[in-house]
Short mmCIF file of C-alpha atoms and ligand atoms in Angstrom, two decimals:
data_model
loop_
_atom_site.label_atom_id
_atom_site.label_comp_id
_atom_site.label_asym_id
_atom_site.label_seq_id
_atom_site.Cartn_x
_atom_site.Cartn_y
_atom_site.Cartn_z
CA UNK A 1 4.20 8.03 15.61
CA UNK A 2 3.16 7.09 19.14
CA UNK A 3 6.88 7.48 19.97
CA UNK A 4 7.73 4.29 18.11
CA UNK A 5 10.63 4.75 15.64
CA UNK A 6 9.93 1.29 14.19
CA UNK A 7 6.38 2.15 13.10
CA UNK A 8 6.93 4.69 10.31
CA UNK A 9 10.73 4.90 10.24
CA UNK A 10 12.27 6.95 7.46
CA UNK A 11 8.97 8.25 6.16
CA UNK A 12 8.15 10.00 9.41
CA UNK A 13 11.62 11.60 9.46
CA UNK A 14 11.40 13.01 5.94
CA UNK A 15 7.72 13.71 5.21
CA UNK A 16 6.45 17.30 5.20
CA UNK A 17 4.33 18.04 8.27
CA UNK A 18 0.77 16.77 8.39
CA UNK A 19 -2.02 19.32 8.11
CA UNK A 20 -3.19 20.62 11.50
CA UNK A 21 -6.06 18.54 12.80
CA UNK A 22 -7.58 17.88 16.21
CA UNK A 23 -9.72 15.25 17.92
CA UNK A 24 -13.47 15.38 17.45
CA UNK A 25 -15.10 17.23 20.35
CA UNK A 26 -18.87 17.48 20.15
CA UNK A 27 -21.56 16.40 17.73
CA UNK A 28 -21.34 17.07 14.00
CA UNK A 29 -23.68 16.57 11.10
CA UNK A 30 -22.44 15.65 7.63
CA UNK A 31 -23.52 13.97 4.42
CA UNK A 32 -20.80 11.34 4.67
CA UNK A 33 -18.71 10.06 7.59
CA UNK A 34 -15.46 8.36 6.60
CA UNK A 35 -13.63 6.07 9.01
CA UNK A 36 -9.88 5.78 8.36
CA UNK A 37 -7.24 8.28 7.25
CA UNK A 38 -5.18 6.27 4.77
CA UNK A 39 -5.23 6.51 0.96
CA UNK A 40 -8.76 5.11 0.63
CA UNK A 41 -10.40 7.37 3.20
CA UNK A 42 -8.55 10.53 2.27
CA UNK A 43 -9.03 10.01 -1.47
CA UNK A 44 -12.76 9.46 -0.87
CA UNK A 45 -12.88 12.63 1.27
CA UNK A 46 -11.10 14.66 -1.40
CA UNK A 47 -13.28 13.46 -4.26
CA UNK A 48 -16.50 14.00 -2.29
CA UNK A 49 -15.50 17.41 -0.98
CA UNK A 50 -14.61 18.53 -4.49
CA UNK A 51 -18.22 17.83 -5.44
CA UNK A 52 -19.55 19.95 -2.58
CA UNK A 53 -20.45 17.03 -0.30
CA UNK A 54 -20.10 17.66 3.43
CA UNK A 55 -17.58 15.10 4.66
CA UNK A 56 -16.18 14.35 8.11
CA UNK A 57 -13.25 11.92 8.22
CA UNK A 58 -12.38 10.25 11.53
CA UNK A 59 -8.88 8.85 11.94
CA UNK A 60 -8.04 6.86 15.08
CA UNK A 61 -4.45 8.10 15.39
CA UNK A 62 -2.82 10.26 12.71
CA UNK A 63 -3.19 10.59 8.95
CA UNK A 64 -1.15 7.72 7.47
CA UNK A 65 -0.95 5.77 10.72
CA UNK A 66 -1.88 2.49 8.99
CA UNK A 67 -0.26 0.94 5.94
CA UNK A 68 -0.20 4.33 4.17
CA UNK A 69 2.64 5.67 6.33
CA UNK A 70 4.73 2.50 6.54
CA UNK A 71 4.92 0.95 3.10
CA UNK A 72 7.71 0.63 0.52
CA UNK A 73 6.31 3.32 -1.73
CA UNK A 74 6.01 1.25 -4.91
CA UNK A 75 3.13 2.62 -6.99
CA UNK A 76 2.01 -0.55 -8.73
CA UNK A 77 -0.44 -1.20 -11.54
CA UNK A 78 -2.54 -4.29 -10.78
CA UNK A 79 -2.34 -6.90 -8.04
CA UNK A 80 -0.03 -9.86 -7.36
CA UNK A 81 -2.43 -12.22 -9.08
CA UNK A 82 -1.65 -12.82 -12.76
CA UNK A 83 -3.98 -10.64 -14.88
CA UNK A 84 -5.48 -13.64 -16.71
CA UNK A 85 -6.47 -15.31 -13.44
CA UNK A 86 -8.61 -12.40 -12.21
CA UNK A 87 -11.55 -12.87 -14.63
CA UNK A 88 -11.44 -16.56 -13.65
CA UNK A 89 -12.08 -15.64 -10.01
CA UNK A 90 -14.45 -12.66 -10.43
CA UNK A 91 -16.08 -13.48 -13.76
CA UNK A 92 -15.25 -11.59 -16.94
CA UNK A 93 -17.30 -8.42 -16.26
CA UNK A 94 -15.87 -7.66 -12.82
CA UNK A 95 -12.48 -9.14 -13.72
CA UNK A 96 -11.90 -6.93 -16.75
CA UNK A 97 -13.31 -3.88 -14.92
CA UNK A 98 -10.95 -4.42 -11.99
CA UNK A 99 -7.95 -4.95 -14.27
CA UNK A 100 -8.73 -1.78 -16.17
CA UNK A 101 -9.24 0.26 -12.99
CA UNK A 102 -6.10 -1.01 -11.21
CA UNK A 103 -3.93 -1.02 -14.33
CA UNK A 104 -4.62 2.70 -14.77
CA UNK A 105 -4.60 3.54 -11.04
CA UNK A 106 -0.96 4.79 -11.00
CA UNK A 107 -2.02 7.46 -13.52
CA UNK A 108 -4.58 8.76 -11.03
CA UNK A 109 -1.85 9.00 -8.39
CA UNK A 110 0.32 11.04 -10.80
CA UNK A 111 -2.62 13.27 -11.72
CA UNK A 112 -3.48 14.01 -8.08
CA UNK A 113 0.15 14.69 -7.16
CA UNK A 114 0.41 17.14 -10.03
CA UNK A 115 -2.99 18.77 -9.59
CA UNK A 116 -2.53 19.40 -5.87
CA UNK A 117 1.23 20.04 -5.99
CA UNK A 118 1.90 17.25 -3.48
CA UNK A 119 5.56 17.16 -2.43
CA UNK A 120 6.02 13.38 -2.15
CA UNK A 121 9.23 12.53 -4.02
CA UNK A 122 7.28 10.95 -6.88
CA UNK A 123 9.43 9.11 -9.45
CA UNK A 124 7.94 8.12 -12.81
CA UNK A 125 10.64 5.87 -14.25
CA UNK A 126 8.69 2.69 -13.65
CA UNK A 127 9.26 -0.38 -11.52
CA UNK A 128 11.42 -3.44 -12.16
CA UNK A 129 10.05 -6.82 -11.14
CA UNK A 130 13.37 -8.63 -10.98
CA UNK A 131 13.59 -12.29 -12.04
CA UNK A 132 15.45 -14.78 -9.87
CA UNK A 133 16.63 -17.68 -12.05
CA UNK A 134 14.83 -19.28 -14.96
CA UNK A 135 11.53 -19.81 -13.14
CA UNK A 136 11.46 -16.12 -12.19
CA UNK A 137 12.18 -15.15 -15.79
CA UNK A 138 9.39 -17.39 -17.07
CA UNK A 139 7.01 -15.81 -14.57
CA UNK A 140 7.75 -12.21 -15.50
CA UNK A 141 7.66 -12.99 -19.24
CA UNK A 142 4.17 -14.42 -18.84
CA UNK A 143 3.07 -11.47 -16.68
CA UNK A 144 4.49 -9.07 -19.27
CA UNK A 145 2.73 -10.87 -22.11
CA UNK A 146 -0.60 -10.69 -20.30
CA UNK A 147 -0.31 -6.98 -19.45
CA UNK A 148 1.00 -6.08 -22.93
CA UNK A 149 -2.04 -7.84 -24.42
CA UNK A 150 -4.13 -5.35 -22.42
CA UNK A 151 -2.17 -2.41 -23.81
CA UNK A 152 0.01 -1.69 -20.75
CA UNK A 153 3.41 -0.01 -21.24
CA UNK A 154 5.51 -2.97 -20.07
CA UNK A 155 8.55 -4.80 -21.44
CA UNK A 156 11.15 -7.36 -20.50
CA UNK A 157 14.70 -6.17 -19.89
CA UNK A 158 17.67 -8.50 -20.37
CA UNK A 159 19.96 -9.50 -17.49
CA UNK A 160 22.53 -6.96 -18.74
CA UNK A 161 20.04 -4.10 -18.98
CA UNK A 162 18.67 -5.03 -15.55
CA UNK A 163 22.19 -4.98 -14.12
CA UNK A 164 22.81 -1.53 -15.66
CA UNK A 165 19.65 -0.14 -14.13
CA UNK A 166 19.85 -1.77 -10.70
CA UNK A 167 23.60 -1.95 -10.14
CA UNK A 168 23.50 -5.68 -9.33
CA UNK A 169 24.06 -8.74 -11.50
CA UNK A 170 21.81 -10.88 -9.29
CA UNK A 171 18.88 -11.05 -11.69
CA UNK A 172 18.13 -13.00 -14.86
CA UNK A 173 16.10 -10.09 -16.25
CA UNK A 174 13.24 -7.86 -15.19
CA UNK A 175 9.81 -6.62 -16.14
CA UNK A 176 9.84 -2.85 -16.62
CA UNK A 177 6.41 -1.38 -15.93
CA UNK A 178 6.32 2.23 -17.07
CA UNK A 179 2.89 2.85 -15.54
CA UNK A 180 4.44 2.41 -12.11
CA UNK A 181 7.00 4.29 -9.98
CA UNK A 182 7.80 5.25 -6.40
CA UNK A 183 6.87 7.94 -3.90
CA UNK A 184 7.29 8.88 -0.26
CA UNK A 185 4.16 7.16 1.05
CA UNK A 186 3.51 9.23 4.17
CA UNK A 187 4.16 12.48 2.31
CA UNK A 188 1.64 11.42 -0.33
CA UNK A 189 -1.18 10.69 2.11
CA UNK A 190 -0.48 13.87 4.08
CA UNK A 191 -0.56 15.82 0.81
CA UNK A 192 -3.88 14.23 -0.14
CA UNK A 193 -5.23 15.16 3.29
CA UNK A 194 -4.18 18.80 2.81
CA UNK A 195 -5.92 18.82 -0.57
CA UNK A 196 -9.07 17.28 0.95
CA UNK A 197 -9.18 19.92 3.70
CA UNK A 198 -8.62 22.67 1.13
CA UNK A 199 -11.57 21.27 -0.83
CA UNK A 200 -13.77 21.54 2.28
CA UNK A 201 -13.46 18.17 4.04
CA UNK A 202 -13.23 18.08 7.83
CA UNK A 203 -10.63 15.69 9.28
CA UNK A 204 -10.40 14.73 12.94
CA UNK A 205 -7.40 12.72 14.11
CA UNK A 206 -7.06 10.98 17.47
CA UNK A 207 -10.71 10.11 16.90
CA UNK A 208 -11.32 6.36 16.72
CA UNK A 209 -14.83 5.32 15.75
CA UNK A 210 -15.91 3.18 18.69
CA UNK A 211 -19.54 2.47 17.89
CA UNK A 212 -22.26 3.15 15.40
CA UNK A 213 -26.03 3.22 15.52
CA UNK A 214 -29.04 3.99 13.38
CA UNK A 215 -31.07 7.13 14.21
CA UNK A 216 -34.07 7.38 11.90
CA UNK A 217 -32.69 7.29 8.38
CA UNK A 218 -29.23 8.47 9.44
CA UNK A 219 -26.13 6.87 10.93
CA UNK A 220 -24.39 8.06 14.08
CA UNK A 221 -20.69 7.25 14.39
CA UNK A 222 -19.41 7.77 17.92
CA UNK A 223 -15.90 8.50 19.17
CA UNK A 224 -14.96 9.03 22.82
CA UNK A 225 -15.09 12.81 22.20
CA UNK A 226 -18.24 13.19 20.13
CA UNK A 227 -20.32 11.91 17.24
CA UNK A 228 -20.98 12.38 13.56
CA UNK A 229 -24.47 12.03 12.14
CA UNK A 230 -24.41 11.19 8.41
CA UNK A 231 -26.39 9.64 5.56
CA UNK A 232 -23.51 7.42 4.52
CA UNK A 233 -20.53 5.79 6.23
CA UNK A 234 -17.47 4.89 4.21
CA UNK A 235 -15.41 2.27 6.03
CA UNK A 236 -11.77 2.85 5.05
CA UNK A 237 -9.96 1.39 8.03
CA UNK A 238 -8.59 -1.66 6.12
CA UNK A 239 -6.17 -4.01 7.88
CA UNK A 240 -5.56 -1.54 10.74
CA UNK A 241 -9.29 -1.59 11.62
CA UNK A 242 -10.29 -1.33 15.24
CA UNK A 243 -13.79 -0.84 16.66
CA UNK A 244 -17.01 -1.45 14.76
CA UNK A 245 -15.38 -2.82 11.58
CA UNK A 246 -12.68 -4.99 13.09
CA UNK A 247 -14.12 -7.84 11.02
CA UNK A 248 -12.35 -6.32 8.00
CA UNK A 249 -9.05 -7.15 9.66
CA UNK A 250 -10.15 -10.62 10.65
CA UNK A 251 -10.94 -11.40 7.04
CA UNK A 252 -7.23 -11.14 6.21
CA UNK A 253 -4.07 -12.96 7.24
CA UNK A 254 -1.16 -10.92 8.59
CA UNK A 255 1.96 -10.75 6.45
CA UNK A 256 4.52 -8.61 8.28
CA UNK A 257 6.97 -6.62 6.13
CA UNK A 258 10.03 -4.62 7.20
CA UNK A 259 12.28 -1.97 5.68
CA UNK A 260 15.75 -0.67 6.44
CA UNK A 261 16.96 2.65 5.04
CA UNK A 262 20.68 3.24 4.58
CA UNK A 263 22.31 6.59 5.14
CA UNK A 264 22.40 8.63 1.88
CA UNK A 265 24.76 6.89 -0.56
CA UNK A 266 27.83 8.72 -1.83
CA UNK A 267 27.39 10.46 -5.22
CA UNK A 268 29.55 7.98 -7.14
CA UNK A 269 27.43 5.03 -5.98
CA UNK A 270 24.24 6.80 -7.03
CA UNK A 271 25.60 6.67 -10.59
CA UNK A 272 25.57 2.86 -10.54
CA UNK A 273 22.90 1.81 -8.03
CA UNK A 274 19.44 2.62 -9.38
CA UNK A 275 20.55 5.70 -11.34
CA UNK A 276 17.05 5.83 -12.87
CA UNK A 277 15.36 5.38 -9.46
CA UNK A 278 13.04 2.57 -10.51
CA UNK A 279 11.32 0.74 -7.66
CA UNK A 280 12.35 -2.92 -7.49
CA UNK A 281 11.21 -6.21 -6.01
CA UNK A 282 12.02 -9.80 -6.89
CA UNK A 283 10.20 -13.00 -7.77
CA UNK A 284 11.23 -14.99 -4.67
CA UNK A 285 8.50 -16.43 -2.47
CA UNK A 286 9.98 -14.55 0.50
CA UNK A 287 10.49 -11.49 -1.63
CA UNK A 288 12.86 -8.54 -1.20
CA UNK A 289 12.32 -5.00 -2.42
CA UNK A 290 14.60 -2.00 -2.87
CA UNK A 291 14.22 1.59 -3.97
CA UNK A 292 15.93 4.95 -3.54
CA UNK A 293 14.53 7.97 -1.70
CA UNK A 294 15.11 11.55 -2.85
CA UNK A 295 18.22 11.98 -0.68
CA UNK A 296 19.79 8.79 -2.07
CA UNK A 297 19.03 6.42 0.79
CA UNK A 298 18.48 2.85 -0.33
CA UNK A 299 15.33 1.42 1.25
CA UNK A 300 15.63 -2.35 1.44
CA UNK A 301 12.86 -4.64 2.70
CA UNK A 302 11.47 -8.12 2.97
CA UNK A 303 8.93 -10.24 4.82
CA UNK A 304 9.10 -10.23 8.62
CA UNK A 305 8.47 -8.21 11.78
CA UNK A 306 11.27 -6.31 13.54
CA UNK A 307 10.45 -7.55 17.02
CA UNK A 308 11.58 -10.37 19.33
CA UNK A 309 13.95 -12.76 17.52
CA UNK A 310 12.85 -11.29 14.19
CA UNK A 311 14.72 -8.06 14.89
CA UNK A 312 18.18 -9.61 14.97
CA UNK A 313 17.48 -12.30 12.35
CA UNK A 314 16.05 -9.90 9.77
CA UNK A 315 18.63 -7.19 10.44
CA UNK A 316 21.57 -9.58 10.06
CA UNK A 317 20.00 -10.89 6.86
CA UNK A 318 19.45 -7.39 5.48
CA UNK A 319 23.14 -6.54 5.97
CA UNK A 320 24.26 -9.81 4.32
CA UNK A 321 21.80 -9.56 1.48
CA UNK A 322 22.66 -5.94 0.69
CA UNK A 323 26.37 -6.76 0.66
CA UNK A 324 25.73 -9.65 -1.71
CA UNK A 325 23.56 -7.57 -4.04
CA UNK A 326 25.76 -4.46 -3.90
CA UNK A 327 29.29 -5.29 -2.65
CA UNK A 328 30.09 -1.57 -2.55
CA UNK A 329 27.54 -1.23 0.27
CA UNK A 330 29.44 -3.55 2.65
CA UNK A 331 29.40 -1.97 6.10
CA UNK A 332 26.88 0.74 5.19
CA UNK A 333 24.92 2.06 8.19
CA UNK A 334 21.14 1.88 8.44
CA UNK A 335 19.55 5.18 9.37
CA UNK A 336 16.03 3.87 9.98
CA UNK A 337 14.21 0.57 10.42
CA UNK A 338 10.49 -0.08 10.58
CA UNK A 339 7.81 -2.64 9.79
CA UNK A 340 4.09 -2.90 9.22
CA UNK A 341 1.20 -5.27 8.73
CA UNK A 342 0.05 -6.30 5.29
CA UNK A 343 -3.32 -8.07 5.14
CA UNK A 344 -3.74 -10.93 2.69
CA UNK A 345 -7.15 -12.18 1.54
CA UNK A 346 -7.78 -15.82 0.66
CA UNK A 347 -7.61 -15.21 -3.12
CA UNK A 348 -5.20 -12.22 -2.96
CA UNK A 349 -7.95 -9.95 -4.36
CA UNK A 350 -9.63 -6.93 -2.75
CA UNK A 351 -13.20 -6.87 -1.41
CA UNK A 352 -16.22 -4.59 -1.60
CA UNK A 353 -18.50 -4.84 1.44
CA UNK A 354 -21.93 -3.41 2.19
CA UNK A 355 -22.04 -3.64 5.99
CA UNK A 356 -25.55 -2.18 6.17
CA UNK A 357 -27.60 0.13 3.92
CA UNK A 358 -25.30 3.07 2.99
CA UNK A 359 -22.36 1.66 5.00
CA UNK A 360 -19.80 0.59 2.41
CA UNK A 361 -16.09 -0.01 1.98
CA UNK A 362 -13.28 -1.45 -0.11
CA UNK A 363 -10.52 -3.41 1.63
CA UNK A 364 -8.10 -6.33 1.22
CA UNK A 365 -5.35 -4.75 -0.87
CA UNK A 366 -2.77 -7.50 -0.28
CA UNK A 367 0.22 -5.18 -0.04
CA UNK A 368 -0.84 -3.14 -3.08
CA UNK A 369 -2.61 -0.12 -1.70
CA UNK A 370 -1.10 3.14 -2.93
CA UNK A 371 -2.69 3.22 -6.35
CA UNK A 372 -5.60 0.86 -5.51
CA UNK A 373 -6.48 2.76 -2.31
CA UNK A 374 -6.43 6.05 -4.22
CA UNK A 375 -8.64 4.77 -7.01
CA UNK A 376 -10.98 2.81 -4.72
CA UNK A 377 -11.41 5.99 -2.65
CA UNK A 378 -12.46 7.85 -5.78
CA UNK A 379 -14.70 4.95 -6.86
CA UNK A 380 -16.54 4.81 -3.54
CA UNK A 381 -16.99 8.58 -3.68
CA UNK A 382 -18.58 8.18 -7.11
CA UNK A 383 -20.83 5.44 -5.72
CA UNK A 384 -22.00 7.67 -2.87
CA UNK A 385 -22.58 10.51 -5.34
CA UNK A 386 -24.82 8.20 -7.38
CA UNK A 387 -22.48 8.26 -10.40
CA UNK A 388 -21.79 4.51 -10.12
CA UNK A 389 -24.46 2.06 -9.05
CA UNK A 390 -23.55 -1.03 -7.06
CA UNK A 391 -23.70 -3.03 -10.30
CA UNK A 392 -21.17 -0.67 -11.93
CA UNK A 393 -18.49 -1.14 -9.26
CA UNK A 394 -15.25 -3.01 -10.02
CA UNK A 395 -16.00 -5.73 -7.45
CA UNK A 396 -19.12 -7.65 -6.48
CA UNK A 397 -20.53 -7.28 -2.97
CA UNK A 398 -19.21 -10.00 -0.68
CA UNK A 399 -19.99 -10.75 2.95
CA UNK A 400 -17.18 -10.39 5.48
CA UNK A 401 -15.81 -13.80 6.33
CA UNK A 402 -13.22 -14.57 8.96
CA UNK A 403 -10.08 -16.02 7.38
CA UNK A 404 -9.67 -19.68 8.23
CA UNK A 405 -6.67 -20.61 10.42
CA UNK A 406 -5.83 -16.91 10.51
CA UNK A 407 -3.44 -16.91 13.47
CA UNK A 408 -1.65 -20.03 12.32
CA UNK A 409 -1.15 -18.74 8.79
CA UNK A 410 0.14 -15.38 10.08
CA UNK A 411 2.63 -17.17 12.36
CA UNK A 412 3.67 -19.32 9.41
CA UNK A 413 4.54 -16.24 7.29
CA UNK A 414 6.75 -14.82 10.05
CA UNK A 415 8.35 -18.17 10.90
CA UNK A 416 8.95 -18.91 7.20
CA UNK A 417 10.60 -15.52 6.73
CA UNK A 418 12.80 -16.00 9.80
CA UNK A 419 13.88 -19.44 8.60
CA UNK A 420 14.64 -18.13 5.10
CA UNK A 421 16.52 -15.14 6.49
CA UNK A 422 18.34 -17.10 9.21
CA UNK A 423 19.46 -19.84 6.87
CA UNK A 424 20.51 -17.12 4.46
CA UNK A 425 20.44 -19.78 1.75
CA UNK A 426 19.27 -17.18 -0.70
CA UNK A 427 22.14 -14.80 -0.08
C1 FAD B 501 5.21 -2.70 5.28
C2 FAD B 501 4.23 -2.48 4.17
C3 FAD B 501 4.71 -2.37 2.86
C4 FAD B 501 3.81 -2.11 1.82
N1 FAD B 501 4.29 -1.81 0.57
C5 FAD B 501 3.45 -1.36 -0.38
C6 FAD B 501 3.95 -0.85 -1.60
O1 FAD B 501 5.15 -0.76 -1.83
N2 FAD B 501 3.05 -0.44 -2.53
C7 FAD B 501 1.71 -0.45 -2.30
O2 FAD B 501 0.95 -0.06 -3.18
N3 FAD B 501 1.20 -0.87 -1.12
C8 FAD B 501 2.04 -1.31 -0.15
N4 FAD B 501 1.54 -1.69 1.06
C9 FAD B 501 0.08 -1.69 1.27
C10 FAD B 501 -0.48 -0.32 1.52
O3 FAD B 501 0.28 0.39 2.46
C11 FAD B 501 -1.92 -0.46 2.04
O4 FAD B 501 -2.63 -1.31 1.17
C12 FAD B 501 -2.59 0.89 2.10
O5 FAD B 501 -2.00 1.67 3.10
C13 FAD B 501 -4.08 0.75 2.37
O6 FAD B 501 -4.62 2.04 2.43
P1 FAD B 501 -5.92 2.31 3.25
O7 FAD B 501 -6.19 3.74 3.23
O8 FAD B 501 -7.01 1.43 2.71
O9 FAD B 501 -5.62 1.76 4.72
P2 FAD B 501 -4.54 2.28 5.78
O10 FAD B 501 -3.48 3.05 5.13
O11 FAD B 501 -4.13 1.08 6.56
O12 FAD B 501 -5.37 3.26 6.69
C14 FAD B 501 -6.40 2.83 7.53
C15 FAD B 501 -6.54 3.85 8.64
O13 FAD B 501 -7.71 3.57 9.39
C16 FAD B 501 -7.47 3.95 10.73
N5 FAD B 501 -8.46 3.29 11.59
C17 FAD B 501 -8.54 1.99 11.93
N6 FAD B 501 -9.59 1.77 12.75
C18 FAD B 501 -10.19 2.98 12.92
C19 FAD B 501 -11.31 3.42 13.68
N7 FAD B 501 -12.03 2.58 14.42
N8 FAD B 501 -11.64 4.73 13.65
C20 FAD B 501 -10.91 5.62 12.92
N9 FAD B 501 -9.84 5.24 12.19
C21 FAD B 501 -9.47 3.94 12.18
C22 FAD B 501 -6.04 3.50 10.97
O14 FAD B 501 -5.46 4.20 12.08
C23 FAD B 501 -5.39 3.84 9.65
O15 FAD B 501 -4.75 5.09 9.65
C24 FAD B 501 2.41 -2.02 2.09
C25 FAD B 501 1.94 -2.17 3.40
C26 FAD B 501 2.84 -2.38 4.43
C27 FAD B 501 2.32 -2.49 5.83
#
C-alpha cells in the first residue's frame, strides 16, 4: 500500500482484492459513523449493519492499512498478561468479564469466517507458545494451569512433541492452545469489509477524519471531501490514529515488529516444519514468531523496524536465527519483508474510552488485535444498539492519558532489539 513493499509485505501480495470503495465526496447522514477500517471498525460496521443500523465507516487509507494488514496472523485467546493478574488490575467483575470475552474471541473469528465464507487461509490447529529453557517452561506451565482452570482447551507439550510439531529442537516444551490458530490477516479484514458492505454498511476509503463537531444533538465528522452526520461515533483508529483521536496513539508506546516470508518451502520440508501449521512464538523477552502461510512460506518475525540500521541488523539476524532453528533452511530466500507498529499500554491491557457523549472506542490491544478487535467491534456495536450498558462492558471507562516517557521507551524497544539481534547471543 502507498507503494511501500515493506508496509504490508506478503499479505498484500496474496490477499484477495479489497471490496471496491471510494473516497467520501459530499455530505452523508447515518446513525453511526465509524472511524478506522481495521478489525474493530469493520466488525462494528458488520454487526451494526446486520441489525439494520445505517453505518458509514471512514478509513484514512485502505481497509487493513493499520495493524490489521501487517500482523503475524496469530489468532490468540487472551492477552500477554497472565490471566490471574487481570482481575488484580481491573477488579474481579471486569477482570473475569474480559478474560471470558477474550478467551472465547477466537471462536467468534472462526464463526464469522465460516458464516461469511471469508477466504483468509484460516488454520484451526492451535498455537504453540514455545518455551526457551527452564524459566520459559515454568512460565508456560503456569499460564496453562491458569487457563485450564478457566476451562480453556490448553495443554503442555513435551520437548519431543514440540520438536515433532515445529521441526526444531530449540524448545523445552510448548503450550498448545486449541482455541487459537492462524489466518491471512489482510484477507480476513478485507473479507469482513465485504460482509459489512453486503449487510448494508457504507465504507469510504481514502477518507481520513480530520475534525469533528457537535451540531444540535448530532455529531459531524469531516473529511477533506465531505462529512458524515451521525448520532454516534465509534473511534476505531487504534495505534494508527491520526486527526481528532490522535491521543489514542499517544497513550501507547511504540513496539516495532517485523516479518520475513521465505519462498514456498519444498514439499519434503513441509512434512517436518510445522506439518500441522500451528502458529508459534517463544517466551524470550525479545520474542520471535513463526508460522506457515497456505502456499508453504514460513513467516518469521521479531521485534524491530526494517529501516535505517535496523534493516541490515534484523535481516542478518533473521537469516542466522532461521538457520539455527531449521538447518535445512540455510540459504533460503526471503520473498517479502515488512514491519508495523504495535502499541503497548502501561499495564499491557486494552482501554475503553468515552471521548464525549456517544463518542466511544476500544483501543490498546498490545499486539493482540485479531480476535480482540473482532470481539470489541461486536461489543461496541451491542453498546450502541443498547444491548449492553456502559456498566456491562468488559472494561471500565478510563480517560486518555499520554504515556510517560513515550518516545524514550519506544526508542529503547528498538535499540534493545537491535542489540539483541546484532549480538546474536540468542542464536
Ligand atoms: C507487526 C505486527 C504484528 C502483530 N501481530 C499480531 C498477531 O499475530 N496477532 C494479533 O492478534 N495481533 C497482532 N498485532 C496487532 C493487531 O494487528 C492490531 O491490534 C489490530 O490490527 C488492531 O485492529 P484495529 O482495527 O483496532 O486497528 P488497526 O488495524 O490499526 O486499524 C486502524 C485503522 O484506522 C485508520 N485510521 C487512523 N486514523 C484515521 C482517521 N483519522 N480517519 C480514518 N481512519 C483512520 C488507519 O488507517 C487504520 O486502517 C500485530 C500488529 C503489528 C503491527
